[in-house]
Short mmCIF file of C-alpha atoms in Angstrom, two decimals:
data_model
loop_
_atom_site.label_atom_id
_atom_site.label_comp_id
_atom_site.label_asym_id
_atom_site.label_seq_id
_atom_site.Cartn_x
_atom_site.Cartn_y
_atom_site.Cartn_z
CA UNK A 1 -50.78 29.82 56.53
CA UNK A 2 -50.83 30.43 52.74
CA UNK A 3 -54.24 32.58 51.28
CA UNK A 4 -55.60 32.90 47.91
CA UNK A 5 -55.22 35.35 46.16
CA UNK A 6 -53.32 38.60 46.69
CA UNK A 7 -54.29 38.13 50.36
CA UNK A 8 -51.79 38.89 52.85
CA UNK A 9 -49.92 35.57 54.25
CA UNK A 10 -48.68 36.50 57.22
CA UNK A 11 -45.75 35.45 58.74
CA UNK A 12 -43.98 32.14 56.18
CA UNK A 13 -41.89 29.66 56.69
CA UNK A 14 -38.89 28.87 54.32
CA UNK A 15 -40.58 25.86 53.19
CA UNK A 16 -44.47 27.86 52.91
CA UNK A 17 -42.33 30.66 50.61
CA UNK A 18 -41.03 27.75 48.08
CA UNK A 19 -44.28 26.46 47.89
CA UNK A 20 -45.86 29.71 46.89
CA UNK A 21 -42.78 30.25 44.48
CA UNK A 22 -43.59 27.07 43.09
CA UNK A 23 -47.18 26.89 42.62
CA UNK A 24 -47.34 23.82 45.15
CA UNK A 25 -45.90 21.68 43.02
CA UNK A 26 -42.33 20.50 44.41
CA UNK A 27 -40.87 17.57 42.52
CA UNK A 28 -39.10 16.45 45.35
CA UNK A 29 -38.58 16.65 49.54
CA UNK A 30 -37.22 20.27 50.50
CA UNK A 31 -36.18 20.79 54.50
CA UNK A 32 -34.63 23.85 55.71
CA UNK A 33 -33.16 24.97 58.84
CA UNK A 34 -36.30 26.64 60.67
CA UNK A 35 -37.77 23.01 61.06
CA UNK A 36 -39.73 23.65 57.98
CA UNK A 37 -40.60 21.10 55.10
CA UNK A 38 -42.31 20.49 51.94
CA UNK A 39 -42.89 18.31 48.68
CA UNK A 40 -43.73 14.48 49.05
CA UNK A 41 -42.67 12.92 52.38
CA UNK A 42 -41.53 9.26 50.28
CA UNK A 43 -39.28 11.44 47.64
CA UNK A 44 -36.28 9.97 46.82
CA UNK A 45 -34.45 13.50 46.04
CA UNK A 46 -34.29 16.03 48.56
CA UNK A 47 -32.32 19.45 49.26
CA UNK A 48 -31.54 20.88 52.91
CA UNK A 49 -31.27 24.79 53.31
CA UNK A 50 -28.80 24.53 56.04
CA UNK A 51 -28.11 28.35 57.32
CA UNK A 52 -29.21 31.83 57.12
CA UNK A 53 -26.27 32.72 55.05
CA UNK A 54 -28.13 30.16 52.21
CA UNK A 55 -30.67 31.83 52.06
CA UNK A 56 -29.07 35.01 51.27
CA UNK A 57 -27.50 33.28 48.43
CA UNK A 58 -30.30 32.00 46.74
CA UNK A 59 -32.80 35.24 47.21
CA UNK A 60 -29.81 37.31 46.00
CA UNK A 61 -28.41 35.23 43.22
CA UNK A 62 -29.95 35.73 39.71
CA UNK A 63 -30.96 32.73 37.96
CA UNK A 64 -29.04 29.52 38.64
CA UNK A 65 -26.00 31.56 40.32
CA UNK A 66 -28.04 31.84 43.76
CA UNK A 67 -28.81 27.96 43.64
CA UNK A 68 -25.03 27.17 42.57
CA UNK A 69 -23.60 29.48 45.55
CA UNK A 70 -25.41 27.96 48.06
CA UNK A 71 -24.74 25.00 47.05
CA UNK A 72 -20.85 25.14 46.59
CA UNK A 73 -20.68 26.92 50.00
CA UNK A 74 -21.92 23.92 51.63
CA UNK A 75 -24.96 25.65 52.95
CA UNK A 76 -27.31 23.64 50.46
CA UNK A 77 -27.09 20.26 50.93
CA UNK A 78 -28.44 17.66 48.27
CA UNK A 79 -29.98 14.31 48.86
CA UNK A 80 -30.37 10.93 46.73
CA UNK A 81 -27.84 11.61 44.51
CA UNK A 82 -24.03 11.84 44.75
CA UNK A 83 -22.39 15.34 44.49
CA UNK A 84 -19.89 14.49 41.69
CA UNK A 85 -23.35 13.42 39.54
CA UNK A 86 -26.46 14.90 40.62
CA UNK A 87 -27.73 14.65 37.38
CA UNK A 88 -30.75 13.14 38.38
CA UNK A 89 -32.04 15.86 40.61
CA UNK A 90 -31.17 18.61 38.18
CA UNK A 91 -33.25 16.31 35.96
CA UNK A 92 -36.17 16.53 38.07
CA UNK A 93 -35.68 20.56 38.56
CA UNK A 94 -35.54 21.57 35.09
CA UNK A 95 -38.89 19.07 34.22
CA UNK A 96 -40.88 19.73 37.33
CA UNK A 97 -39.94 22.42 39.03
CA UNK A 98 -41.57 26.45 37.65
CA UNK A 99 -41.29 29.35 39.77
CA UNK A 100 -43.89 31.83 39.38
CA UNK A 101 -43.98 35.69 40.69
CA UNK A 102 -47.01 36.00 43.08
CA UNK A 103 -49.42 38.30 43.58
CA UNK A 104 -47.86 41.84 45.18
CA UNK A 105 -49.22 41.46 48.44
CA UNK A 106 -47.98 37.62 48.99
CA UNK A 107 -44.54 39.01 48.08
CA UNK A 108 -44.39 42.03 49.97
CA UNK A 109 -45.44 38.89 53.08
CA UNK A 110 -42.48 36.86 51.43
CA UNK A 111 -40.00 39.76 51.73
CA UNK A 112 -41.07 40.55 55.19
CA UNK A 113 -40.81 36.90 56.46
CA UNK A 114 -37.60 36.03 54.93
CA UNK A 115 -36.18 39.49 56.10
CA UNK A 116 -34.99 42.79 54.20
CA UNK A 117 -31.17 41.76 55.05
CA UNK A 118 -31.15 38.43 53.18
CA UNK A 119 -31.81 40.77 50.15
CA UNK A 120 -28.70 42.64 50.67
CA UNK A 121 -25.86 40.40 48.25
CA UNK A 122 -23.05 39.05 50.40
CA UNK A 123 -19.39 37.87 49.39
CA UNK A 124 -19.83 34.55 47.03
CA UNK A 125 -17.88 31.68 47.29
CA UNK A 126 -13.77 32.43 46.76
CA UNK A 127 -14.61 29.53 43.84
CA UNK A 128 -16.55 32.55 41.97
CA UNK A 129 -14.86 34.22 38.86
CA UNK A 130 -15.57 38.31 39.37
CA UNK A 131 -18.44 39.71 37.26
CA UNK A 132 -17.44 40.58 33.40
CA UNK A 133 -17.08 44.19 34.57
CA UNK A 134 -14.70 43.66 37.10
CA UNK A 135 -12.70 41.55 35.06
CA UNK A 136 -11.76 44.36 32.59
CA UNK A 137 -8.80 45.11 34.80
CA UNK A 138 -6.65 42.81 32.77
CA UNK A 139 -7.94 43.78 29.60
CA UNK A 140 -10.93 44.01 27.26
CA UNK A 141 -12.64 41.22 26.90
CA UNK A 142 -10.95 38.16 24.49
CA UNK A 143 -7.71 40.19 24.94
CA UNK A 144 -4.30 38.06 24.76
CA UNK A 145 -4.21 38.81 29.09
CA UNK A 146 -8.16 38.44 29.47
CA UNK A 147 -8.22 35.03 27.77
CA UNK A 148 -4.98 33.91 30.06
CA UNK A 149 -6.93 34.67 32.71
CA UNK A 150 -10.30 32.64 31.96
CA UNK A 151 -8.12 30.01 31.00
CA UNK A 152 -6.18 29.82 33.92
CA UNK A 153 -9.36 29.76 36.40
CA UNK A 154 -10.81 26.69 33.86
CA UNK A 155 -8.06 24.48 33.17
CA UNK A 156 -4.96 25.47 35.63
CA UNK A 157 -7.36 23.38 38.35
CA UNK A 158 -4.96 20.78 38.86
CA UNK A 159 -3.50 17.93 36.36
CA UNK A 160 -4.04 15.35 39.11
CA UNK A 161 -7.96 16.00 39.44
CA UNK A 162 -8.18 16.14 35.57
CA UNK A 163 -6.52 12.94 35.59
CA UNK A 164 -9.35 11.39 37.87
CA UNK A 165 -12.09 12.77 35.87
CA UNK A 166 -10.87 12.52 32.32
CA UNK A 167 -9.59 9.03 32.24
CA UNK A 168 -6.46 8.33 30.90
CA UNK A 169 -6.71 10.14 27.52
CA UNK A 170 -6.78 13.17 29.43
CA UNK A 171 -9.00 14.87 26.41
CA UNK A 172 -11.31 16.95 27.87
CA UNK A 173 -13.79 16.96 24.57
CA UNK A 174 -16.77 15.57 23.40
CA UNK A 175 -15.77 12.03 22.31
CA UNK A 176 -17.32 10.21 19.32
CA UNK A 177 -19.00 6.41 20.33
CA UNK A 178 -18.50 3.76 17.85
CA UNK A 179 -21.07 2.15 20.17
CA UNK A 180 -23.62 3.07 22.93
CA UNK A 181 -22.18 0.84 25.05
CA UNK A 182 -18.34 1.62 24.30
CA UNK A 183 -16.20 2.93 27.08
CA UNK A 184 -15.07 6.47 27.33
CA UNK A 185 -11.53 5.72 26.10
CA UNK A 186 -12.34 4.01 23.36
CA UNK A 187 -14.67 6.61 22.55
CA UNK A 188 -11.78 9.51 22.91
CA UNK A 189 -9.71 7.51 21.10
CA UNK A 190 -11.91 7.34 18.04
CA UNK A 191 -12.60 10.61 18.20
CA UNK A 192 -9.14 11.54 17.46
CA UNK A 193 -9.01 9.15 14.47
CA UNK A 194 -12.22 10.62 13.19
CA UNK A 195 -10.38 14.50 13.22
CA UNK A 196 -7.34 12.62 12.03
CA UNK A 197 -8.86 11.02 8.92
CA UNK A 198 -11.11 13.94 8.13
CA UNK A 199 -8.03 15.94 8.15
CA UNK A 200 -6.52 13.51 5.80
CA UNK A 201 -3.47 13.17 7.67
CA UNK A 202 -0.65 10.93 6.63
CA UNK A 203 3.49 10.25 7.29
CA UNK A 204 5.37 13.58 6.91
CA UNK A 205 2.55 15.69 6.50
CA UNK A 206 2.66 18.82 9.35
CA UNK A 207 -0.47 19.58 11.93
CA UNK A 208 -1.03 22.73 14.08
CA UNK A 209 -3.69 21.65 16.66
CA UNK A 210 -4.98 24.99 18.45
CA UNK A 211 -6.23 24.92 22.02
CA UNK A 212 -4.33 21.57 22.37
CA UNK A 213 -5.53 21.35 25.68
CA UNK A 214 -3.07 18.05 27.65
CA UNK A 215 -1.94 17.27 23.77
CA UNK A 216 -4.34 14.37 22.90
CA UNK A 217 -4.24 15.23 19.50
CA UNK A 218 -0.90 16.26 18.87
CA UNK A 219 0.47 12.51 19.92
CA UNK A 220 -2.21 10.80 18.01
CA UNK A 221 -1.03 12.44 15.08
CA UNK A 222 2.98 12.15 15.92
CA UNK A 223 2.27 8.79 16.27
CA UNK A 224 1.18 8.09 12.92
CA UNK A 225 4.07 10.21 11.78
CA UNK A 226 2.76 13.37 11.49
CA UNK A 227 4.61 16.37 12.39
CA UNK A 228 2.61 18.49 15.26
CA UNK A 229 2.88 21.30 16.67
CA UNK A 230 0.24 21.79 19.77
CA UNK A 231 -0.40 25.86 22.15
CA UNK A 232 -2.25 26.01 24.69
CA UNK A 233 -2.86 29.20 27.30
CA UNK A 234 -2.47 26.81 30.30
CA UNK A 235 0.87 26.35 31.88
CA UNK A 236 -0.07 22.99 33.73
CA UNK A 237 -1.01 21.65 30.39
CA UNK A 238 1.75 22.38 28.60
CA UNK A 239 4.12 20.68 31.17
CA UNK A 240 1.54 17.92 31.60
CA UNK A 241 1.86 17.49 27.66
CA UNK A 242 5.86 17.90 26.97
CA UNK A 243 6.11 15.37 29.53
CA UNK A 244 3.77 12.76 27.81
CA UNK A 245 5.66 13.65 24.82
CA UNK A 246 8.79 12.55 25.69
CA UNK A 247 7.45 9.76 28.05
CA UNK A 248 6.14 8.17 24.34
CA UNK A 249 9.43 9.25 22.47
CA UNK A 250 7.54 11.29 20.57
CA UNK A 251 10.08 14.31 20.88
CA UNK A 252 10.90 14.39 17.04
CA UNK A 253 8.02 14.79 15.79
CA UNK A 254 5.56 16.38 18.23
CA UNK A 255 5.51 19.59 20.79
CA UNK A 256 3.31 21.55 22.92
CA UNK A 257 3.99 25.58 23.36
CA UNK A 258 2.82 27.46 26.14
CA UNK A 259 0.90 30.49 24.39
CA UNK A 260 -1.78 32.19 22.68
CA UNK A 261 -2.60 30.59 19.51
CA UNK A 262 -2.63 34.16 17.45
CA UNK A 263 1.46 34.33 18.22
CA UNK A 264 2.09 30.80 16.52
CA UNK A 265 4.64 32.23 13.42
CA UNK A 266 5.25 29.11 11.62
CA UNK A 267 2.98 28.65 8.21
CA UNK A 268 2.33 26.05 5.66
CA UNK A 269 0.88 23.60 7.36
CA UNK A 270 -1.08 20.59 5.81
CA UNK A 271 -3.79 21.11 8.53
CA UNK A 272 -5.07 23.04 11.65
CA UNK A 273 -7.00 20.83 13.98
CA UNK A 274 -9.35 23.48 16.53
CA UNK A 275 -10.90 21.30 18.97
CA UNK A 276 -12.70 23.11 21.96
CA UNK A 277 -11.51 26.52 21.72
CA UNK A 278 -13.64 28.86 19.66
CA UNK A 279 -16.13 28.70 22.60
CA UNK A 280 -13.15 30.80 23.91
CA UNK A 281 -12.60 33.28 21.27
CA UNK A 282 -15.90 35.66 21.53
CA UNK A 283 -18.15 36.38 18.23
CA UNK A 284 -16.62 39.42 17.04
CA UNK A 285 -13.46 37.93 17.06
CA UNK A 286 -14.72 34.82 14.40
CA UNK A 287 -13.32 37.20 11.26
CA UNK A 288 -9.89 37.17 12.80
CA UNK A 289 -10.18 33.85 14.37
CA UNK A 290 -10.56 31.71 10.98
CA UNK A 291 -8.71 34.53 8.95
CA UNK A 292 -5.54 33.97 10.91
CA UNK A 293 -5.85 29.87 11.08
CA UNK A 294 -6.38 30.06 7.19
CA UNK A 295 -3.11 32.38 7.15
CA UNK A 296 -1.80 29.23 8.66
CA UNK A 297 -3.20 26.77 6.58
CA UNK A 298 -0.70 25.58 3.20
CA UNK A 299 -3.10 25.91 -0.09
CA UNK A 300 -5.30 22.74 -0.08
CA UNK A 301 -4.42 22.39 3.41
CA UNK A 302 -7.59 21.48 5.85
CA UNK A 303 -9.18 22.68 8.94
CA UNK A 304 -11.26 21.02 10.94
CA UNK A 305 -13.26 23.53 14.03
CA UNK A 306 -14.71 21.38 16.87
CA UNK A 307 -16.80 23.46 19.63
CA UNK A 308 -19.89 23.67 21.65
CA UNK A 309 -23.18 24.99 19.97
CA UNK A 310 -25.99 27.11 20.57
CA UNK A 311 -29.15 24.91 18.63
CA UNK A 312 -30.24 28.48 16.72
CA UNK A 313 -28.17 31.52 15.57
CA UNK A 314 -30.14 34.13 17.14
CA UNK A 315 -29.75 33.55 21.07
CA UNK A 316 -27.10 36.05 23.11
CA UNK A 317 -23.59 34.25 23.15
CA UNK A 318 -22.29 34.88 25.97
CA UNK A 319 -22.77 32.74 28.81
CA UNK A 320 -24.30 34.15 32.06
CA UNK A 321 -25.05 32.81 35.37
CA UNK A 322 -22.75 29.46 36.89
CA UNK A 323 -21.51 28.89 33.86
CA UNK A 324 -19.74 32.26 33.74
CA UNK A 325 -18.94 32.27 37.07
CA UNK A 326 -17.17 29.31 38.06
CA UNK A 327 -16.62 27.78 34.69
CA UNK A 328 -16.10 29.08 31.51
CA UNK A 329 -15.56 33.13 32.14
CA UNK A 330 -16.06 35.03 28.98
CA UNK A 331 -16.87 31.96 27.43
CA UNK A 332 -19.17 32.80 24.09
CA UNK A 333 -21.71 30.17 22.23
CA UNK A 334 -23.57 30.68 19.14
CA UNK A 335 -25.36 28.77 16.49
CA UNK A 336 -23.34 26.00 13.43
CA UNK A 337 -24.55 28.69 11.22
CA UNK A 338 -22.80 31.50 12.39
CA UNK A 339 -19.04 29.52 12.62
CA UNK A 340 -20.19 28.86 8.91
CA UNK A 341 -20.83 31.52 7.73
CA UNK A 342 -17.63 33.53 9.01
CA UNK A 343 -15.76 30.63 7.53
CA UNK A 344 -16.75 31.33 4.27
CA UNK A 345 -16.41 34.81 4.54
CA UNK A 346 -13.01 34.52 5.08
CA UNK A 347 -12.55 32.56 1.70
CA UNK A 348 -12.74 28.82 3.23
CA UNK A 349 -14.90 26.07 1.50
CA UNK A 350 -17.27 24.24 3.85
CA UNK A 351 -16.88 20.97 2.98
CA UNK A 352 -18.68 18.84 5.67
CA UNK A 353 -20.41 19.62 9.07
CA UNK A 354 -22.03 17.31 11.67
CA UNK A 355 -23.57 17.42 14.94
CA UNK A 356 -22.40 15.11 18.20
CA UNK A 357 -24.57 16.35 20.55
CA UNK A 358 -25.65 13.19 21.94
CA UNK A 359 -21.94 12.10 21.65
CA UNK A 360 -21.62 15.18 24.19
CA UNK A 361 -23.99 13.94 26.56
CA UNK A 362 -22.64 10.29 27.12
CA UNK A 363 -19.13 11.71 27.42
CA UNK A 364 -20.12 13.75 30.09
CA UNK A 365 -22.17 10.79 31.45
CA UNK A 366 -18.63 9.20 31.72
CA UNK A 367 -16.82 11.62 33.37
CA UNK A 368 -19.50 12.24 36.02
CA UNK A 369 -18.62 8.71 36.55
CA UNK A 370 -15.16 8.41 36.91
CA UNK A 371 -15.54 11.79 39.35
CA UNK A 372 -18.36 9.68 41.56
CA UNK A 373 -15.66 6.49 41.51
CA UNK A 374 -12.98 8.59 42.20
CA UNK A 375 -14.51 11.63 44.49
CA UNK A 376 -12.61 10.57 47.50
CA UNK A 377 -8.99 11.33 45.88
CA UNK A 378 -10.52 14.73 44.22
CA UNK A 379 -11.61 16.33 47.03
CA UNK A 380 -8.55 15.39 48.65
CA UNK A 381 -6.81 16.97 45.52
CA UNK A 382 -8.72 20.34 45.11
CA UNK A 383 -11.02 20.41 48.18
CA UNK A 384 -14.94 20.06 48.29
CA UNK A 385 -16.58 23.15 46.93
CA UNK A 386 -14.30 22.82 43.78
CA UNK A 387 -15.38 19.24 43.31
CA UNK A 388 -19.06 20.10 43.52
CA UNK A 389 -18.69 22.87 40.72
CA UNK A 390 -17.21 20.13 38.73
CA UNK A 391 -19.94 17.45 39.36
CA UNK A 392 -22.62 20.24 39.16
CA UNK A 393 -21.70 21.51 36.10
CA UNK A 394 -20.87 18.21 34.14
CA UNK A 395 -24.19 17.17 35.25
CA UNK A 396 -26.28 20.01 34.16
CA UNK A 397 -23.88 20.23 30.51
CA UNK A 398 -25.50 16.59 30.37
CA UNK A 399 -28.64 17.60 30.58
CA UNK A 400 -28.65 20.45 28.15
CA UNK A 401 -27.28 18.49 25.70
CA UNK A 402 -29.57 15.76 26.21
CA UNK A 403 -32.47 18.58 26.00
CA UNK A 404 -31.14 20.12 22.72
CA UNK A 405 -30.31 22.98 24.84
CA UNK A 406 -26.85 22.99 23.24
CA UNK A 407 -24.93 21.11 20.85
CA UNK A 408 -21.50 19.90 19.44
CA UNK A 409 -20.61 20.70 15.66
CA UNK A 410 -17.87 19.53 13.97
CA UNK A 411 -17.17 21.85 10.46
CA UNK A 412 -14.53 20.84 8.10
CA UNK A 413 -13.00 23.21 5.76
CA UNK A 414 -10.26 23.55 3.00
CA UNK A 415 -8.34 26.55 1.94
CA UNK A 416 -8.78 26.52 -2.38
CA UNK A 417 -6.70 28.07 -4.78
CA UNK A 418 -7.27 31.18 -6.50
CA UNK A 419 -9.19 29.37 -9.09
CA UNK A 420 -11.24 27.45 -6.59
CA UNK A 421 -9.03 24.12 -6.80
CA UNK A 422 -8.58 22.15 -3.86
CA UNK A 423 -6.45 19.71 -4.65
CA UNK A 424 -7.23 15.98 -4.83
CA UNK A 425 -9.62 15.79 -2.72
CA UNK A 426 -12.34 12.64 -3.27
CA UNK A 427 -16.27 14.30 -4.34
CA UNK A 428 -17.43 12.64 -1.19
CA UNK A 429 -16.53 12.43 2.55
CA UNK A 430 -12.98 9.71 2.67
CA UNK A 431 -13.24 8.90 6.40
CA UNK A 432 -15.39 6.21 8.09
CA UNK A 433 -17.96 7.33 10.72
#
């Protein structure tokens, strides 16, 4: 039975050591495999320690990477929501839920119940990128092999589960709603046309679209006559995309290269599109990053950066935790201000910059949706535990952009003349929101 104070406890159950770590105050119905319970007994959300081996994981696991590992293992179970959206309980975790460090003695009673070898770190799930220090094998980090690599683990999943969970824009970035209610195509759709028209795009002009992920972009624009040229790092895109390509007849005036963006030769172009990537490149490599896609960039010409956000300029980039882990390895956020700033520095003129943050959060809304309608087929595609990292981690990306805890900035820049001229461009924004 729990004491006050820095009494001694005795021996816990799982479900008395929560409570302590919680301060009593569990937001929802926690069971565990030693017949022990806690939190309301009429709670709609619940989690299930189911083995030993989960409770390694979570007393071992910094942060949210214990949680996430027990979970994707199968030896956490949630209940009251569905696995490819359990936005709702991560809802009620981040609001409700504070874990506090008790008194010495009540740990030292914690550490003795739950047992010294549950503190010794086991194997994660095979789902798990390696730590950033064992991933130096193929190369420092942001290196031409390093970034195939984190790419590869992100986006070489499977075209066929992406196809489930996108929709059939395959875009795999923030749209932009023309309503609250419209539906996630339309939405992807006008996103496009909103890069396309800020980019000033017409007939004949050329576009080099950077991270071109499936190629969303590239056959908007070859569509409207536009010239495009798309790289990507992933293989299964690229094939994915050519084949799209030709499927629309779009061959003459629109390709996708498998490739790191930095080899692209060609110059001159009217516009570079970036639309997801930079969250890819790593902060010291912003000089080079917007020197090179200016290098690109014909004089007048336009470039348009889309990426995820840190709200301020001052927290660490890189990414730690699940999100490193099973997501985005090596992936790097930082504040609008920074990406600014370095494009200025290299001699680009800011000309416009917004924020679709809550543009961010519906999209993902949408895709936890289509993942829910379609779970059946997905797990069948790329089995269970690598369904639940998707739900898990669309759902929680919801969240934080819902919270402010990240954001979506779209900056749009033009490459002047020596004399500062850029062209014939109107004084004020030409596209419609």
């Amino acid at each position: 039975m729990t004491k006050r104070g820095d009494e001694p406890t005795g021996k816990l159950t799982l479900a008395q050591v929560l409570e302590i770590l919680a301060g009593g105050r569990l937001p929802l119905r926690f069971t565990a495999y030693d017949g022990s319970s806690a939190g309301p007994t009429d709670a709609r959300l619940g989690i299930e320690l189911k083995s030993p081996r989960g409770t390694t994981y979570l007393a071992t696991g910094r942060g949210d990477l214990g949680l996430a590992r027990a979970y994707i293992s199968g030896d956490l179970e949630v209940h009251g929501v569905h696995p490819g959206d359990p936005y709702e309980l991560l809802k009620a975790l981040a609001g409700e839920l504070v874990f506090t460090m008790p008194p010495p003695r009540v740990m030292a009673d914690i550490i003795r119940s739950i047992g010294v070898s549950h503190l010794r770190p086991i194997a994660p799930p095979p789902q798990e990128a390696p730590p950033r220090w064992r991933r130096a094998a193929s190369g420092l980090r942001h290196s031409k092999g390093r970034d195939a690599d984190a790419i590869h683990h992100h986006y070489d999943v499977s075209n066929t589960f992406y196809e489930w969970v996108l929709g059939p824009t395959m875009t795999y970035t923030c749209a932009c709603y023309p309503s609250a209610d419209a539906p996630l195509d339309d939405a992807q759709e006008n996103k496009y046309r909103l890069v396309f028209e800020k980019l000033r795009l017409k007939p004949g002009d050329r576009l080099l679209d950077v991270g071109c992920g499936w190629g969303g972009m590239v056959r908007y624009a070859a569509r409207r006559g536009v010239t495009a040229i798309g790289v990507t790092l992933s293989e299964q895109q690229t094939e994915w995309a050519n084949r799209a390509i030709s499927d629309e007849g779009l061959a003459d005036f629109a390709q996708v290269r498998f490739g790191d963006y930095r080899d692209i030769r060609e110059a001159g172009f009217d516009a570079v599109s970036s639309i997801g990537l930079l969250e890819h490149i790593g902060v010291r490599n912003y000089p080079a990053y917007f020197e090179f896609l200016q290098s690109r960039l014909s004089t007048g010409g336009l470039l348009l950066n889309h990426c995820i956000t840190r709200p301020d300029n001052q927290s660490k980039a890189a990414a730690r935790g699940f999100i490193d882990r099973y997501v985005f390895p090596d992936g790097e956020l930082t504040g609008s201000g920074r990406i600014i700033a370095e494009a200025q520095d290299v001699g680009l003129e800011v000309l416009h910059e917004e924020n679709l943050r809550q543009h961010y959060g519906m999209t993902l809304r949408d895709w936890c949706a289509n993942l829910v309608e379609h779970w059946d087929e997905a797990v069948a595609e790329v089995g269970l535990p690598t369904a639940k990292v998707w739900g898990l981690y669309m759902a929680g990306s919801r969240l934080a952009f819902e919270s402010d805890g990240i954001q979506l900035h779209q900056v749009l820049a033009v490459k002047p003349d020596e004399f500062g001229g850029v062209g014939n461009l109107p004084l004020r924004p030409w596209w419609t929101p």
